[in-house]
Amino acid sequence: MTDQALSGRVALVTGGTRGIGLATARALVEAGATVVLTGRDEARAKEAAASVGASGLALDVTDAKAVSSLVRGVAKEHGKLDIVVANAGIMEDALLGMIREEAVDTTLSTNVAGTLHTVQAAARAMMRKKTGSIVVLASIVGEYGSAGQTLYAASKAAVANIARSAAKELGRSGIRVNAVAPGVIETDLTAGLSEDAKAENASRTPLGRLGRPEEVAKAIRFLVSDEASFITGQVLGIDGGLVL
Ligand SMILES: NC(=O)c1ccc[n+]([C@@H]2O[C@H](COP(=O)([O-])OP(=O)(O)OC[C@H]3O[C@@H](n4cnc5c(N)ncnc54)[C@H](OP(=O)(O)O)[C@@H]3O)[C@@H](O)[C@H]2O)c1
């Protein structure tokens, strides 16, 4: 991708305070985009944003009205919205019999409803200009399943199908929608994995290691750019070959 390939573009990244979201915000800023990132706490969002040259706003993606109003506000302030990365997500691992009812609610409302709210609001904002690119965060476990992760895997399978269905619906409006499906990436989300589990995942991966947030961010940057102008409805694995 050429330098400044996203110059003049306006981008929103949800869950941008750390991990993959923050790396994505940084990658989009480096490519010349004007970036707004969000997190649940305003001070944390502003601090993270300042560290990468973006602006930061508070947003809980489980709140449909708040998502709609924030997306409208960003599009109004900047005159348009070209790129949305629906990245906010949570993971709570548990064997089937141990899944907490509260975790079902929070996981589905954050990962599934939160992504749906974000894609819905993005589509409304992009429809007017008949152009735009959306990326959502699925997971390899949503594609292939994972013992001890039934709840999370189900939520991420839904996210992948939000991308596929929205791509079908929005293509004629000039809006592309894709998903990335990371393997095990070293962030706060996976920090709770035991060293043994990390080593096992790394050894099952042909590249022999876990992934870095920047490696997911670069793939997202490609998908939202004009380089990917004929790619929509795809779920791109970024997993070092883990599922081979
Ligand atoms: N790391 C991996 O191995 C991996 C693999 C596959 C898929 N993914 C997916 O990639 C995405 C990012 O993961 P990550 O590893 O970077 O996670 P992370 O380091 O835990 O960061 C999660 C981000 O989501 C935000 N967030 C959580 N709940 C939110 C809510 N209700 N409303 C708004 N923001 C919320 C957090 O912001 P605040 O806490 O500041 O609000 C934070 O910025 C997630 O969707 C995850 O499921 C990750």
Coordinates of N, CA and C and ligand atoms in Angstrom, one line a residue, residues 14-21 38-41 44 59-62 86-91 110-111 137-140 152 156 181-190, ligand 1:
T14 N -14.2 1.3 16.9 CA -14.7 1.1 18.3 C -13.8 0.2 19.1
G15 N -13.8 0.4 20.4 CA -12.9 -0.4 21.2 C -11.4 -0.2 20.8
G16 N -11.1 1.1 20.7 CA -9.7 1.5 20.3 C -8.8 1.9 21.4
T17 N -9.1 1.6 22.6 CA -8.3 2.0 23.7 C -7.0 1.1 23.9
R18 N -7.0 0.0 23.3 CA -5.9 -0.9 23.5 C -5.9 -2.1 22.4
G19 N -4.9 -2.9 22.4 CA -4.9 -4.1 21.6 C -5.1 -3.9 20.1
I20 N -5.9 -4.7 19.5 CA -6.1 -4.6 18.0 C -6.7 -3.3 17.6
G21 N -7.7 -2.8 18.4 CA -8.3 -1.5 18.1 C -7.3 -0.3 18.1
T38 N -12.9 4.9 20.0 CA -13.8 4.9 21.2 C -13.5 3.8 22.2
G39 N -13.9 4.1 23.5 CA -13.8 3.1 24.5 C -14.9 3.5 25.6
R40 N -15.1 2.6 26.5 CA -16.2 2.9 27.5 C -16.0 4.1 28.4
D41 N -14.7 4.3 28.7 CA -14.3 5.4 29.6 C -13.7 6.6 28.8
R44 N -9.9 7.3 29.3 CA -9.1 6.3 28.7 C -9.1 6.4 27.2
L59 N -17.9 5.5 24.4 CA -19.0 4.8 23.8 C -19.1 3.4 24.3
D60 N -20.3 3.0 24.8 CA -20.5 1.6 25.1 C -21.3 1.1 23.9
V61 N -20.8 0.1 23.2 CA -21.4 -0.4 22.0 C -22.7 -1.2 22.3
T62 N -22.9 -1.5 23.5 CA -24.2 -2.2 23.9 C -25.4 -1.3 23.8
A86 N -15.6 -2.1 13.4 CA -16.4 -2.6 14.6 C -15.6 -3.6 15.4
N87 N -14.7 -3.1 16.2 CA -13.7 -3.9 16.9 C -14.0 -4.3 18.3
A88 N -14.8 -3.5 19.0 CA -15.1 -3.7 20.4 C -15.6 -5.1 20.7
G89 N -15.0 -5.8 21.6 CA -15.4 -7.1 21.9 C -14.9 -7.6 23.2
I90 N -15.5 -8.7 23.8 CA -15.1 -9.3 25.0 C -15.0 -10.8 24.9
M91 N -14.3 -11.4 25.8 CA -14.2 -12.9 25.7 C -14.2 -13.4 27.1
T110 N -22.4 -7.3 23.8 CA -21.3 -6.6 23.3 C -20.8 -7.1 21.9
N111 N -20.6 -8.4 21.8 CA -20.0 -8.9 20.5 C -21.0 -8.9 19.3
L137 N -14.8 -7.5 13.6 CA -13.8 -8.5 14.2 C -14.5 -9.8 14.5
A138 N -14.3 -10.8 13.7 CA -14.7 -12.2 13.9 C -13.6 -12.9 14.7
S139 N -13.5 -14.2 14.5 CA -12.4 -14.9 15.1 C -12.3 -16.3 14.5
I140 N -11.2 -16.9 14.5 CA -11.1 -18.3 13.9 C -12.0 -19.2 14.7
Y152 N -18.3 -17.6 23.3 CA -17.5 -16.6 22.5 C -17.5 -17.0 21.0
K156 N -18.9 -14.9 17.8 CA -18.1 -14.5 16.6 C -18.6 -15.1 15.3
A181 N -10.7 -12.6 10.9 CA -10.8 -13.6 11.9 C -9.4 -13.9 12.5
P182 N -9.0 -13.2 13.5 CA -7.7 -13.4 14.1 C -7.6 -14.8 14.8
G183 N -6.4 -15.3 14.8 CA -6.1 -16.4 15.7 C -5.8 -15.9 17.1
V184 N -4.7 -16.4 17.7 CA -4.4 -15.9 19.0 C -3.4 -14.8 18.9
I185 N -3.9 -13.6 19.3 CA -3.1 -12.4 19.2 C -2.8 -11.9 20.6
E186 N -1.5 -11.5 20.8 CA -1.1 -11.1 22.2 C -1.7 -9.7 22.6
T187 N -2.8 -9.7 23.3 CA -3.4 -8.5 23.8 C -3.9 -8.8 25.2
D188 N -4.6 -7.8 25.8 CA -5.2 -8.0 27.1 C -6.2 -9.2 27.1
L189 N -6.9 -9.3 25.9 CA -7.9 -10.3 25.8 C -7.4 -11.7 26.0
T190 N -6.2 -12.0 25.6 CA -5.6 -13.3 25.7 C -4.5 -13.4 26.8
Ligands
LIG1 N1 -6.7 -11.0 20.8 C1 -7.1 -12.1 20.1 O1 -6.5 -13.1 20.1 C2 -8.4 -12.0 19.3 C3 -8.7 -13.1 18.4 C4 -9.8 -13.1 17.7 C5 -10.7 -12.0 17.7 N2 -10.4 -10.9 18.5 C6 -11.3 -9.8 18.6 O2 -10.7 -8.6 18.3 C7 -11.3 -7.5 19.0 C8 -10.3 -6.8 19.8 O3 -9.7 -7.7 20.7 P1 -8.4 -7.3 21.6 O4 -7.6 -8.6 21.7 O5 -7.7 -6.1 21.1 O6 -9.1 -7.0 23.0 P2 -8.7 -6.1 24.2 O7 -7.3 -5.8 24.2 O8 -9.4 -6.7 25.4 O9 -9.5 -4.7 23.8 C9 -10.9 -4.7 23.7 C10 -11.4 -3.3 23.4 O10 -12.8 -3.4 23.3 C11 -13.3 -2.3 24.1 N3 -14.7 -2.7 24.6 C12 -15.0 -3.8 25.3 N4 -16.3 -3.8 25.6 C13 -16.8 -2.7 25.1 C14 -18.1 -2.1 25.0 N5 -19.2 -2.7 25.6 N6 -18.3 -0.9 24.4 C15 -17.2 -0.3 23.8 N7 -16.0 -0.8 23.8 C16 -15.8 -1.9 24.5 C17 -12.3 -2.1 25.2 O11 -12.3 -0.7 25.6 P3 -12.6 -0.2 27.1 O12 -12.3 -1.4 28.0 O13 -11.6 0.9 27.2 O14 -14.0 0.2 27.1 C18 -11.0 -2.3 24.4 O15 -10.6 -1.1 23.7 C19 -12.4 -8.2 19.8 O16 -13.6 -8.1 19.1 C20 -12.0 -9.6 19.9 O17 -13.0 -10.5 20.2 C21 -9.3 -10.9 19.3

